[in-house]
Coordinates of C-alpha atoms and ligand atoms in Angstrom, one line a residue:
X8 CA 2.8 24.9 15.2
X9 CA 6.4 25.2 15.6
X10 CA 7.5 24.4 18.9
X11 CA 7.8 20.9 20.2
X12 CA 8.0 21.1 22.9
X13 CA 3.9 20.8 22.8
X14 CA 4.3 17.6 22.0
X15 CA 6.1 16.8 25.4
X16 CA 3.8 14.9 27.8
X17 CA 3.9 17.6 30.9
X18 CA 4.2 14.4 33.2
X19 CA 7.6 13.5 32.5
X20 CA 9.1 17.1 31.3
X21 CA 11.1 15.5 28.5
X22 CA 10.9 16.8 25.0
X23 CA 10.4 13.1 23.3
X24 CA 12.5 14.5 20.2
X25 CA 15.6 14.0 22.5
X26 CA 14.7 10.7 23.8
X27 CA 17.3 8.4 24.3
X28 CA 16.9 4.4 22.6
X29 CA 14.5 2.7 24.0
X30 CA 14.5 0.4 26.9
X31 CA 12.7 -2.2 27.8
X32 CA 13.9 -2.2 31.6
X33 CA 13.5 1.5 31.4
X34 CA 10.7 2.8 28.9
X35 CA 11.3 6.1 27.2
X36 CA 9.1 8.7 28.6
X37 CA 5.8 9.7 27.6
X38 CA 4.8 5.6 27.7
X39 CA 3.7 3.8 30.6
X40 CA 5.6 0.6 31.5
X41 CA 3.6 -2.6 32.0
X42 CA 3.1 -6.2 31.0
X43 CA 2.3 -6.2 27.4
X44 CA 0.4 -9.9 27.7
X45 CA 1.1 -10.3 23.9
X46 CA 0.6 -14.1 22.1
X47 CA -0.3 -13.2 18.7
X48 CA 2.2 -14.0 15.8
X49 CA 1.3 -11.2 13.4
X50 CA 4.9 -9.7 14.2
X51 CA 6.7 -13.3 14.9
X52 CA 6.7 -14.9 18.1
X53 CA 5.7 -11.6 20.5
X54 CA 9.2 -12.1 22.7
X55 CA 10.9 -8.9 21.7
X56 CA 8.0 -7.2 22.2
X57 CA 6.6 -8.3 25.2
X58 CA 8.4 -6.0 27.4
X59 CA 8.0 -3.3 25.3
X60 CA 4.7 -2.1 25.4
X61 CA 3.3 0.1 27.6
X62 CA -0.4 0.8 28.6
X63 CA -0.8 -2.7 28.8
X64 CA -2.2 -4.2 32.1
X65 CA -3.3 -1.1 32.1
X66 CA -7.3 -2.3 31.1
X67 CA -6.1 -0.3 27.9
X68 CA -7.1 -3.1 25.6
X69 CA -10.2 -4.3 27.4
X70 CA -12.0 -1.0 26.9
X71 CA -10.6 -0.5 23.4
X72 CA -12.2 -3.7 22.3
X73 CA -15.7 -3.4 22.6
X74 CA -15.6 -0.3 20.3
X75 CA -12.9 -2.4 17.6
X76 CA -14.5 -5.2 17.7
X77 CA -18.3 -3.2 15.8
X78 CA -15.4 -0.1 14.4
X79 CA -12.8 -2.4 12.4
X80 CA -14.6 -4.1 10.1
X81 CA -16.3 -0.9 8.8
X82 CA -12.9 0.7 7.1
X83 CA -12.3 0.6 3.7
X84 CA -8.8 -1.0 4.8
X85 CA -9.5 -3.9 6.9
X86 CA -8.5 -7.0 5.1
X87 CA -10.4 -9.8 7.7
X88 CA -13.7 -8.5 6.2
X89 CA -16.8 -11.4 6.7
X90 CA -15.1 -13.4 9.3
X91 CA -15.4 -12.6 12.8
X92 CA -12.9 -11.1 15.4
X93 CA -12.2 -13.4 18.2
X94 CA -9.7 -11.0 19.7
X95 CA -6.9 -8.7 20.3
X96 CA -3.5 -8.4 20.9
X97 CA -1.5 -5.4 22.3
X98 CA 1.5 -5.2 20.1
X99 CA 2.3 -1.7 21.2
X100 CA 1.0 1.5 23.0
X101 CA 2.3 4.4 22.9
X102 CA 1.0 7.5 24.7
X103 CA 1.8 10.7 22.2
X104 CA -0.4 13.2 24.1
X105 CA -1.6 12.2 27.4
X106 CA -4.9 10.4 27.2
X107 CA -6.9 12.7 29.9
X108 CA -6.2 15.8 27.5
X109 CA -4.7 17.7 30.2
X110 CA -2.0 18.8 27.1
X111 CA -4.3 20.9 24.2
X112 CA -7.3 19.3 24.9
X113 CA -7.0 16.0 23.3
X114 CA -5.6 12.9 23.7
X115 CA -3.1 10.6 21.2
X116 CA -2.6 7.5 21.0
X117 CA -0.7 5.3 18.8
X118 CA -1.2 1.8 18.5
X119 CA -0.1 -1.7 16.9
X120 CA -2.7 -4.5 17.3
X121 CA -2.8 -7.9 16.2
X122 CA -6.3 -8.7 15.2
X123 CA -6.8 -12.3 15.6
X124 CA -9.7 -14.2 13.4
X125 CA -10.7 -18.0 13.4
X126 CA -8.4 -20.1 10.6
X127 CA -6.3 -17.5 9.8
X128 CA -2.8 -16.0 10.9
X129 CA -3.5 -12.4 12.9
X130 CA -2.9 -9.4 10.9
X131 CA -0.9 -6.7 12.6
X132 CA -2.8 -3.0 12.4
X133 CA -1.7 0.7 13.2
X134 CA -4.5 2.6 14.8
X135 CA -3.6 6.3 15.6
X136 CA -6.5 7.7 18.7
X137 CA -7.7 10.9 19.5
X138 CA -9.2 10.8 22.9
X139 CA -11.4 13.8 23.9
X140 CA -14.0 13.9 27.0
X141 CA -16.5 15.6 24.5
X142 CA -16.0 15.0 20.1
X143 CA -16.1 19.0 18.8
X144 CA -19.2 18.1 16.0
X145 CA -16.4 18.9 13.3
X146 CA -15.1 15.3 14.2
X147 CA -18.4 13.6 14.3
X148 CA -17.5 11.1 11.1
X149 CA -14.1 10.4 13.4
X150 CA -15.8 8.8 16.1
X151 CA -14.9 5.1 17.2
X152 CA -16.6 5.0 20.7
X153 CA -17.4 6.1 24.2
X154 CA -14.6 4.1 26.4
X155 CA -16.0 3.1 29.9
X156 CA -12.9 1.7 31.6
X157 CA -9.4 1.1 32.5
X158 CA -7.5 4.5 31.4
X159 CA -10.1 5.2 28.8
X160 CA -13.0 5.7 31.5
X161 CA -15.4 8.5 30.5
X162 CA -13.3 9.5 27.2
X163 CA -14.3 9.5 23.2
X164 CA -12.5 7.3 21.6
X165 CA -12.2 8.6 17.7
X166 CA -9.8 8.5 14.7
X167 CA -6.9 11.1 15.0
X168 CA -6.2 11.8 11.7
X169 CA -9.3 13.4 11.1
X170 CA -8.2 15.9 14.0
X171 CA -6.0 18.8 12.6
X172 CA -4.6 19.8 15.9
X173 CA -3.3 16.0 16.2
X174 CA -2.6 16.0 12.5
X175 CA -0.5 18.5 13.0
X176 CA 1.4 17.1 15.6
X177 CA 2.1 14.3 13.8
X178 CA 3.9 16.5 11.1
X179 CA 5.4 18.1 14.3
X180 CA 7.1 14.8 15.1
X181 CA 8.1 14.1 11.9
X182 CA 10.6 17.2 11.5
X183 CA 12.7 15.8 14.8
X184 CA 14.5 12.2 14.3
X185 CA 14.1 11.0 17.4
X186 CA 12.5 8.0 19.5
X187 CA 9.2 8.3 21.4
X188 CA 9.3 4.5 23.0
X189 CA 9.6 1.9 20.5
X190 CA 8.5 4.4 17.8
X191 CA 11.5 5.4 15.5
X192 CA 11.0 8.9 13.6
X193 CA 13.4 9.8 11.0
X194 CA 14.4 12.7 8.1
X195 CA 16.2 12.6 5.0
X196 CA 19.3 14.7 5.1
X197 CA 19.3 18.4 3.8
X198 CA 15.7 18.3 3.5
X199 CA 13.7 21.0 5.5
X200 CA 10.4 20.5 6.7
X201 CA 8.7 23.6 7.5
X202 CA 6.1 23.6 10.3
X203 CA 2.8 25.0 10.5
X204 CA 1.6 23.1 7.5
X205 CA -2.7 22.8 7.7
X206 CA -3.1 19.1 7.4
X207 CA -6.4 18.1 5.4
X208 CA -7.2 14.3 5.6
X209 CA -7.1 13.0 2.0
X210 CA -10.9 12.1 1.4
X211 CA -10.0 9.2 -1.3
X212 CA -11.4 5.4 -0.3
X213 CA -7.7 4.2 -0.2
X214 CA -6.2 0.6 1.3
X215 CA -3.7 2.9 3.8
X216 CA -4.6 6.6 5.6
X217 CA -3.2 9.5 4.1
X218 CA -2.9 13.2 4.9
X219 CA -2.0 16.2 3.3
X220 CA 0.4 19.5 4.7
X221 CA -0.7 22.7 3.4
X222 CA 0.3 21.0 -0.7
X223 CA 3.6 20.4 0.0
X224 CA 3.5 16.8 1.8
X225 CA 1.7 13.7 2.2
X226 CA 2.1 11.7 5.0
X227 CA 0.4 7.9 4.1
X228 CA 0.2 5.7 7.4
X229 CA 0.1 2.0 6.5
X230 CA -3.0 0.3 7.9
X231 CA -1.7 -3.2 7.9
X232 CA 2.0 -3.6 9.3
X233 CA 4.5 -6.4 8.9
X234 CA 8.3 -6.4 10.5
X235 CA 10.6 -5.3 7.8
X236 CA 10.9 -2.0 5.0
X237 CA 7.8 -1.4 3.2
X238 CA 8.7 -1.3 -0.1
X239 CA 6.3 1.9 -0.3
X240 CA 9.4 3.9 1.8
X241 CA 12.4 1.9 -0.1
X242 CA 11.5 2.1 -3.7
X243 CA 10.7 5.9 -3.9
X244 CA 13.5 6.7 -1.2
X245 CA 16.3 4.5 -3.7
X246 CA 14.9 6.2 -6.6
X247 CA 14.7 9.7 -4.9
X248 CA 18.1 9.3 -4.3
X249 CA 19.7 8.5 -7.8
X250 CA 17.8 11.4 -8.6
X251 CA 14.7 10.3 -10.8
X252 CA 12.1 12.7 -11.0
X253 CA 9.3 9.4 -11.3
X254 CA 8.6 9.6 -7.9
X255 CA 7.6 11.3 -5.2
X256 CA 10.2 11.7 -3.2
X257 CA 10.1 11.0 0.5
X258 CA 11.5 13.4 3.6
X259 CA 10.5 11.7 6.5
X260 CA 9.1 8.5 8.0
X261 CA 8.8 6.4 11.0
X262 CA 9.1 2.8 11.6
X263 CA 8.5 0.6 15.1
X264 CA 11.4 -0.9 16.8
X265 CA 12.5 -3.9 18.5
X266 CA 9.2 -5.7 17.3
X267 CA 10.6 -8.9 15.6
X268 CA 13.5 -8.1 14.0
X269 CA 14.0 -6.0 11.3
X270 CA 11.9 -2.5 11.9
X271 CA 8.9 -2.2 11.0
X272 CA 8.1 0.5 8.4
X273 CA 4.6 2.5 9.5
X274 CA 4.2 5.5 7.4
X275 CA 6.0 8.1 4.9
X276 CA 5.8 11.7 4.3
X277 CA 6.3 12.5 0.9
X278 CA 6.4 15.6 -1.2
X279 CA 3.0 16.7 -2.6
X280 CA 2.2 16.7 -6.5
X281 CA -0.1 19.6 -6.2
X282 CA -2.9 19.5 -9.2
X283 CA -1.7 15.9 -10.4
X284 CA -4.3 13.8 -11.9
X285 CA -4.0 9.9 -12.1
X286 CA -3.6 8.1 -15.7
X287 CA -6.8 6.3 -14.5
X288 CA -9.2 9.5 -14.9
X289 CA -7.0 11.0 -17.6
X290 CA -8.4 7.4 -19.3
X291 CA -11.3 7.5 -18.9
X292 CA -11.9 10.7 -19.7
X293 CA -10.2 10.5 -22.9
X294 CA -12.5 7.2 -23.8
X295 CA -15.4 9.3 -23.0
X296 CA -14.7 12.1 -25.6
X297 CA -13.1 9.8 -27.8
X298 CA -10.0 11.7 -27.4
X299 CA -6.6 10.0 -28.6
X300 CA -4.7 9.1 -25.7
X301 CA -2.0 7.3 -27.7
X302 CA 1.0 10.2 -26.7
X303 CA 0.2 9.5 -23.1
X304 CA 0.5 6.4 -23.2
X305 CA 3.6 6.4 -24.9
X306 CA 4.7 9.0 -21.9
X307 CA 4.1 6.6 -19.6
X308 CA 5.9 3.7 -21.1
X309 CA 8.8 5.5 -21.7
X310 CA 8.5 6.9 -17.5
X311 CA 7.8 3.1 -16.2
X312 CA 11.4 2.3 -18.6
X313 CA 12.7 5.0 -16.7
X314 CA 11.6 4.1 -13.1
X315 CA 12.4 0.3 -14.1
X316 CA 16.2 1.4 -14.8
X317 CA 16.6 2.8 -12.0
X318 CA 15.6 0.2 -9.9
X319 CA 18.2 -1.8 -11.5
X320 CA 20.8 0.3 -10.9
X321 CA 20.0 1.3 -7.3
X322 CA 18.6 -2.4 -6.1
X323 CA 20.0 -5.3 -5.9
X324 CA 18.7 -8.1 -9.0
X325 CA 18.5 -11.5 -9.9
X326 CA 18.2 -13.8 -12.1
X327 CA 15.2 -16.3 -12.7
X328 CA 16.8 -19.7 -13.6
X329 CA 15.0 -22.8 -14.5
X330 CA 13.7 -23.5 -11.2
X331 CA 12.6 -20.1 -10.5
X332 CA 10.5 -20.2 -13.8
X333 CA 8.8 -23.6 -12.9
X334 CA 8.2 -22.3 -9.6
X335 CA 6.8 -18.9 -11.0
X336 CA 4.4 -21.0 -13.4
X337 CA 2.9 -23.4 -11.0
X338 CA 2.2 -20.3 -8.5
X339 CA 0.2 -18.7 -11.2
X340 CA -1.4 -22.2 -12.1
X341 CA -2.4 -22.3 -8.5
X342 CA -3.8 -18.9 -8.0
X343 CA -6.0 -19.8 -11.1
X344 CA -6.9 -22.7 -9.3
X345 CA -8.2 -20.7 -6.0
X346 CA -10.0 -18.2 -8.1
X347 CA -11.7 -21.1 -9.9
X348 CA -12.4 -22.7 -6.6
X349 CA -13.8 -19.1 -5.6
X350 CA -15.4 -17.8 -8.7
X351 CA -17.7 -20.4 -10.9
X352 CA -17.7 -17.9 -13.9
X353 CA -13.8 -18.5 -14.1
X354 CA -14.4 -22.6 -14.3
X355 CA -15.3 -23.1 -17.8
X356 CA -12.1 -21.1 -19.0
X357 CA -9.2 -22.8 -16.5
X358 CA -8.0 -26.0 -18.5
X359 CA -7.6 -23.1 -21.8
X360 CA -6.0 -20.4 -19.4
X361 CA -3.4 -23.1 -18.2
X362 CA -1.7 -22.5 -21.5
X363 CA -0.1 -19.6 -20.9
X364 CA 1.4 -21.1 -17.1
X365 CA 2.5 -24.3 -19.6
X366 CA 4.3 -22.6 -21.7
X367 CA 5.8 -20.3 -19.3
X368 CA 6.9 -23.5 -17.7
X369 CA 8.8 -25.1 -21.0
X370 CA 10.8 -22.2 -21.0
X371 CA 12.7 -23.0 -18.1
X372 CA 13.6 -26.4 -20.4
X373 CA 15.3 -24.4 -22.8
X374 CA 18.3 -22.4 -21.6
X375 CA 16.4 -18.9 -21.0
X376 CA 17.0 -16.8 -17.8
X377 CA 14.9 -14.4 -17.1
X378 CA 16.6 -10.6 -15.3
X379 CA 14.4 -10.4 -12.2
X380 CA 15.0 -6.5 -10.3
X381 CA 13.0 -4.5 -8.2
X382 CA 9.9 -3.6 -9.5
X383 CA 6.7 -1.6 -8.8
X384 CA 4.4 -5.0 -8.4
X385 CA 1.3 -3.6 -8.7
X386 CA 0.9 -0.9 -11.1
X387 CA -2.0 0.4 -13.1
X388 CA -3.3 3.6 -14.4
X389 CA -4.4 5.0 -11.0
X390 CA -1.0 4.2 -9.6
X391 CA 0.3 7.3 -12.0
X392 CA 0.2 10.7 -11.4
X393 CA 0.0 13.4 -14.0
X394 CA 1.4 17.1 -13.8
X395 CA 1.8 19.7 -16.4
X396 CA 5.4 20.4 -15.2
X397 CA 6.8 16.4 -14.1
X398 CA 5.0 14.8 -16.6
X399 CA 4.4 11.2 -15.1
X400 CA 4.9 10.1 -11.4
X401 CA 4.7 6.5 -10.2
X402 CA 3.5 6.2 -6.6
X403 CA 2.0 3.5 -4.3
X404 CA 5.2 0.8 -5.1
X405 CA 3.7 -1.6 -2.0
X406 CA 3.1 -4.4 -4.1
X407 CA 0.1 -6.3 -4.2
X408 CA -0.9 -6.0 -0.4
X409 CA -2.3 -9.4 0.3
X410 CA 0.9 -11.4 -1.0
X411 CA 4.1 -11.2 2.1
X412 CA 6.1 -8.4 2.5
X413 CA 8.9 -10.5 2.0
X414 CA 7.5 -11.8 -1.4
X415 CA 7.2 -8.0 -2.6
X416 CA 10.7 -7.5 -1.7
X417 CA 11.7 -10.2 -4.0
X418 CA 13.1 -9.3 -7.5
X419 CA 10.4 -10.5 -10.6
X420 CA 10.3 -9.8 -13.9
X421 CA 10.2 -6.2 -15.0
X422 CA 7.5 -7.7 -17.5
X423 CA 5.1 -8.1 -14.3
X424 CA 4.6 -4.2 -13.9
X425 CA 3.8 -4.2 -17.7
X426 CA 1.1 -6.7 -17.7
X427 CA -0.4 -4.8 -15.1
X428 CA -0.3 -1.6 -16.9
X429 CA -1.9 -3.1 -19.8
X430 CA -4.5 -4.6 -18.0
X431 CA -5.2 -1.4 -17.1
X432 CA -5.6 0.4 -20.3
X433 CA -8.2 -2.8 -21.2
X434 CA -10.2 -1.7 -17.4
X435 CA -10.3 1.9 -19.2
X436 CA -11.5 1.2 -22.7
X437 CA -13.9 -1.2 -21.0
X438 CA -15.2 0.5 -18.0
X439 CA -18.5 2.5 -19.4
X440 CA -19.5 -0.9 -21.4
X441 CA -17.3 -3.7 -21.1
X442 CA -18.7 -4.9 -24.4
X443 CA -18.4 -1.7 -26.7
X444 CA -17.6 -2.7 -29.8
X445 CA -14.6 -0.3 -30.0
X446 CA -13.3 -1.4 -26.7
X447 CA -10.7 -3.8 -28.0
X448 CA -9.1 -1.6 -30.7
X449 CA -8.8 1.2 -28.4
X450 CA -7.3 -1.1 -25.8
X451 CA -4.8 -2.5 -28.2
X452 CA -3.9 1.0 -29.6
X453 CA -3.2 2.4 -26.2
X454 CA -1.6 -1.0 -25.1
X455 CA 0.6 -1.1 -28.2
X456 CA 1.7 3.1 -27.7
X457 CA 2.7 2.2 -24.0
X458 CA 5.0 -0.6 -25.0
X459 CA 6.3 1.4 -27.7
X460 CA 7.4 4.2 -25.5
X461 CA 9.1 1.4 -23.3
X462 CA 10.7 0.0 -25.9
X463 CA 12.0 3.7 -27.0
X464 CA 13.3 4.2 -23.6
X465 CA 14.7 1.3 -22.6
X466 CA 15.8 -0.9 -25.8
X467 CA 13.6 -3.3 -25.0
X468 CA 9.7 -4.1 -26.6
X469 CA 7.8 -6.2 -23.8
X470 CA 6.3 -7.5 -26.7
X471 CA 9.6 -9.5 -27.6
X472 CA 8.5 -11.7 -24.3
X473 CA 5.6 -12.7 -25.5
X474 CA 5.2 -16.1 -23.5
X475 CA 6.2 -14.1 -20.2
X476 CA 4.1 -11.0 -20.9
X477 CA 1.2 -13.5 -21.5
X478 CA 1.6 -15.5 -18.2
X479 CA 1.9 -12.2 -16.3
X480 CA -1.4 -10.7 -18.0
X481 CA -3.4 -13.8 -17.4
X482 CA -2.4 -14.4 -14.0
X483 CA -3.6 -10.7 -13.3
X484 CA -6.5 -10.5 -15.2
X485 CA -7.3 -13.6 -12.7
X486 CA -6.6 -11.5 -10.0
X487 CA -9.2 -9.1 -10.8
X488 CA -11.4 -11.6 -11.2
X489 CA -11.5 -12.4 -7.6
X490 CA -10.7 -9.0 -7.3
X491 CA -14.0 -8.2 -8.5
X492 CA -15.9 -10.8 -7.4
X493 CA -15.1 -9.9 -3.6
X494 CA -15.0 -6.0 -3.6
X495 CA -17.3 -5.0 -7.2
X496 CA -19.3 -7.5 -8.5
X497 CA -20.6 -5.3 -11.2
X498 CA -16.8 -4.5 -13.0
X499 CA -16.7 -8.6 -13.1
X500 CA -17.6 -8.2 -16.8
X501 CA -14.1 -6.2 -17.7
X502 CA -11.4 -8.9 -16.8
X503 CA -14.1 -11.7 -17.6
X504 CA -13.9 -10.5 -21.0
X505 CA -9.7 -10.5 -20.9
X506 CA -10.3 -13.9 -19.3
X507 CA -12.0 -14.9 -22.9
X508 CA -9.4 -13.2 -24.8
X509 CA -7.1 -15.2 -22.9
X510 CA -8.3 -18.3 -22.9
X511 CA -7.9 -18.4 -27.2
X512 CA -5.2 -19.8 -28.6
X513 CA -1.9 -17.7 -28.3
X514 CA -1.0 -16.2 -31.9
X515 CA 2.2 -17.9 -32.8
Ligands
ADP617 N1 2.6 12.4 -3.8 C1 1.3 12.6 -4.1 N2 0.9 13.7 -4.6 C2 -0.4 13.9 -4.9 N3 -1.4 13.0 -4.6 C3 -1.0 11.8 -4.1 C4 0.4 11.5 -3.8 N4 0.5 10.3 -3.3 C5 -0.8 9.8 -3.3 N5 -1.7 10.7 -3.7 C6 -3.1 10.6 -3.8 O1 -3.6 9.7 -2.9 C7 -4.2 8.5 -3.5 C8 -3.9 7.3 -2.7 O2 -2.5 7.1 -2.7 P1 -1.8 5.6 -2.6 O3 -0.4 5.8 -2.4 O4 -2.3 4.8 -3.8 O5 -2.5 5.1 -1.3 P2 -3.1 3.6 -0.9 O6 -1.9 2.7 -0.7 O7 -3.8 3.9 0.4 O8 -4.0 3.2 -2.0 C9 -3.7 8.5 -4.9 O9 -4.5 7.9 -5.8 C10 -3.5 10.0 -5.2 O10 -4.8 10.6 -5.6
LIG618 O1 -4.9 0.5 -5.9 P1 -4.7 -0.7 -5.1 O2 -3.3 -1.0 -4.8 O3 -5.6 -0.8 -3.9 O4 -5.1 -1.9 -6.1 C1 -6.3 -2.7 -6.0 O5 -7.4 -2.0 -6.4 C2 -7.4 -1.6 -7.8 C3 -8.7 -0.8 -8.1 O6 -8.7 0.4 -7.4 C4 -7.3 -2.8 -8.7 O7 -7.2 -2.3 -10.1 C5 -8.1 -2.8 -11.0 O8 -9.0 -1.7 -11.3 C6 -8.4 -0.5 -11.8 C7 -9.5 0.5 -12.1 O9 -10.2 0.8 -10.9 C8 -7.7 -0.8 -13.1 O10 -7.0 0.3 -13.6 C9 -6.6 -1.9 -12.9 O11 -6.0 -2.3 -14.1 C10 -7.3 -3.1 -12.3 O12 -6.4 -4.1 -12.0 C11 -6.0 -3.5 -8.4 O13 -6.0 -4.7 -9.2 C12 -6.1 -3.9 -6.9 O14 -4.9 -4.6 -6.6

């Protein structure tokens, strides 16, 4: 589809590529004004938005909620799983394709909710809606509801993505910067976006929603928004632009405006690595047939090196000084704490796993600073991508998503991203028996080839920061402990048995 102008709401006969900035006295076209009637705090204290809804007051929410409220928990990406939903909160509504379908058939809508839960802060969530009077059985797995009020009255509520026609507009709106209400669509310069890709939803149990254009783009929404740049857009988009080949690099993306402010980054098109496979199924495959794996892993040291330099140079840095260390060591020495409170299995180990947090802490008495940059923040083997002709790609650089955007922005330790990474290549040797008795060597021989590679690339062996890498690889192998314990009870056995390797004395 090539022509815009089918994304233009007939009602208003504006093409909403040409929109001008939006105003809260006087809403862009294609949204309704209205009250918004919005008190949660996911996105600060709700008075920049309030006048910037639209749809609200308009019984939008009330019939929405009914089908949320049995829907939300249900997807792979809802973080508030096991406690219940007291309520909603209308962030923003924005009418992309009138509801009633009188454009193409269908309707779309895109919305920011805060979902608010007993005891805890409410969690802001991007919900793109096809409406339709009648689901096509093609979309049956899409479907969220039958609406039986306020604008929704006598419509299907279901999941949009899964629709190609309103896939496809969404890749339609992409190729035009421009404003639809308070959402902000924009392009990177010089790159063209060609229309009339087929969109395919990408089938893979993920924390965001991604689709794919015709093997040339990815578009990933993010499921769970917070005001400010997801890392997930900045990272690859700095590293795109100093020209590294590491990532995949993105053209287009769109943020929400005038929320709380800074925007509000809510999804990325990116190019496609067509025929990539991640390093976790290379693994694991290679364990399986007892193949070496050793030159890979070398290749992907020497690509993180890569991808960490250029962070550097592109980013701003830091430095970790003494307080910054002591701070660092007692938040790791209070994660362990939770998990213990959370898991029993981890109780017996704690007082032996405090070690490595102690001794990260008596650094900061001697005169060590640590270089703290940009990093990837939660990289592992399925977070890189394999092709015959790019060799390795890193993707996915949103950090670990539970911790605060604003924590993820914050320069760490380069050693952080290694840890993980050699967690990882323990998960792999461990993953068909976490007690084989080859596990550990082939662990250590894969572990030991991917620092070497770094070290080749960069001039640096992690293995030089001994007391830093082994803070870092305890605190995650915690991690996935309660990791685990909440989402895969049976793969508790893998970083239980790092959390015994841990807990020995360090080798001096
Ligand atoms: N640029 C890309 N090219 C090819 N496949 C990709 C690309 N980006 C992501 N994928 C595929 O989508 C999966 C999920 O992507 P990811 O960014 O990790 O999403 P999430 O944050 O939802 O976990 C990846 O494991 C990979 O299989
Ligand atoms: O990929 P995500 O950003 O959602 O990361 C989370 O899920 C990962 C599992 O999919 C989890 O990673 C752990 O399991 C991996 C194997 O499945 C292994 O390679 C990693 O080393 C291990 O940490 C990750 O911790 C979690 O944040």
């Amino acid at each position: 589809m090539s022509d815009t102008s089918r994304l233009r709401p007939p009602v208003t006969g504006q093409d909403p590529c040409q929109e001008p900035a939006y105003d809260a006295d006087h809403p862009a076209p294609g949204t309704r004004p209205g009250a918004a009637g919005r008190t949660g705090t996911g996105f600060g204290d709700g008075t920049a938005v309030r006048a910037r809804t639209s749809l609200a007051g308009s019984g939008l929410l009330q019939a929405l909620t009914p089908l949320l409220r049995e829907w939300l928990p249900r997807q792979r990406w809802f973080a508030g799983k096991g406690r219940p939903i007291s309520g909603f909160d209308l962030v923003s509504a924005v009418e992309l394709l009138p509801l009633d379908g009188r454009v193409g058939g269908a309707g779309l809508l895109h919305l920011l909710l805060d979902v608010n839960q007993p005891g805890v802060p409410p969690d802001c969530y991007q919900l793109v809606l096809g409406t339709r009077p009648l689901l096509p059985p093609p979309l049956a797995p899409a479907l969220i509801g039958h609406a039986t009020g306020g604008p929704l009255a006598g419509l299907t509520v279901y999941e949009a993505l899964y629709d190609p026609r309103l896939a496809t507009l969404l890749l339609e709106r992409l190729r035009t910067p421009g404003r639809t209400g308070p959402l902000r669509f924009s392009a990177e310069s010089g790159i063209s976006i060609p229309a009339g890709l087929a969109p395919r939803l990408s089938g893979i149990e993920q924390s965001n929603s991604s689709v794919v254009y015709g093997d040339t783009f990815i578009l990933k929404l993010f499921r769970r928004v917070s005001p400010g740049a997801n890392p997930d857009l900045e990272l690859p988009l700095a590293l795109a632009r100093t020209g590294s080949t590491r990532v995949a690099a993105p053209v287009a993306w769109v943020e929400a405006l005038g929320l709380h402010g800074e925007p509000a980054t809510l999804g990325v098109l990116q190019r496609y690595l067509p025929g990539s496979v991640d390093g976790w199924q290379l693994a694991l495959a290679a364990v399986a047939a007892h193949d070496d794996f050793t030159g890979h892993a070398r290749s992907l040291g020497g690509a993180t090196a890569e991808v960490h330099a250029a962070l550097a140079r592109a980013l701003p840095g830091a430095t970790l000084r003494r307080q910054q260390i002591r701070l660092l060591a007692t938040a790791m020495a209070d994660r362990l704490d939770a998990a213990a409170a959370a898991v029993p299995a981890l109780g017996r180990y704690a007082e032996r796993l405090r070690g490595a947090f102690h001794d990260l802490a008596e650094l900061s008495r001697s005169a060590v600073e640590l270089p703290a940059q940009r990093i990837h923040g939660d990289l592992h083997l399925g977070q890189a991508l394999h092709t015959s002709a790019q060799g390795w790609v890193l993707i996915d650089f949103e950090g670990e998503p539970a911790r605060p955007l604003s924590e993820r922005r914050r320069p760490q330790s380069p050693v952080q991203d290694i840890a993980g990474m050699l967690r990882s290549f323990d998960y792999a040797a461990r993953h068909h028996d976490p007690a084989a008795p080859d596990a550990a060597a082939w662990a250590e021989r894969h572990r030991a080839a991917f620092c070497a590679g770094y070290a080749e690339r960069s001039g640096h062996d992690p293995r030089d920061a001994r007391v830093l890498l082994r803070a870092y690889e305890t605190d995650k192998a915690v991690y996935e402990v309660l990791y685990e314990a909440r989402h895969r009870p049976e793969w508790l056995p893998i970083p239980m048995a790092a959390i015994q390797r841990l807990s020995e004395p360090a080798p001096r």
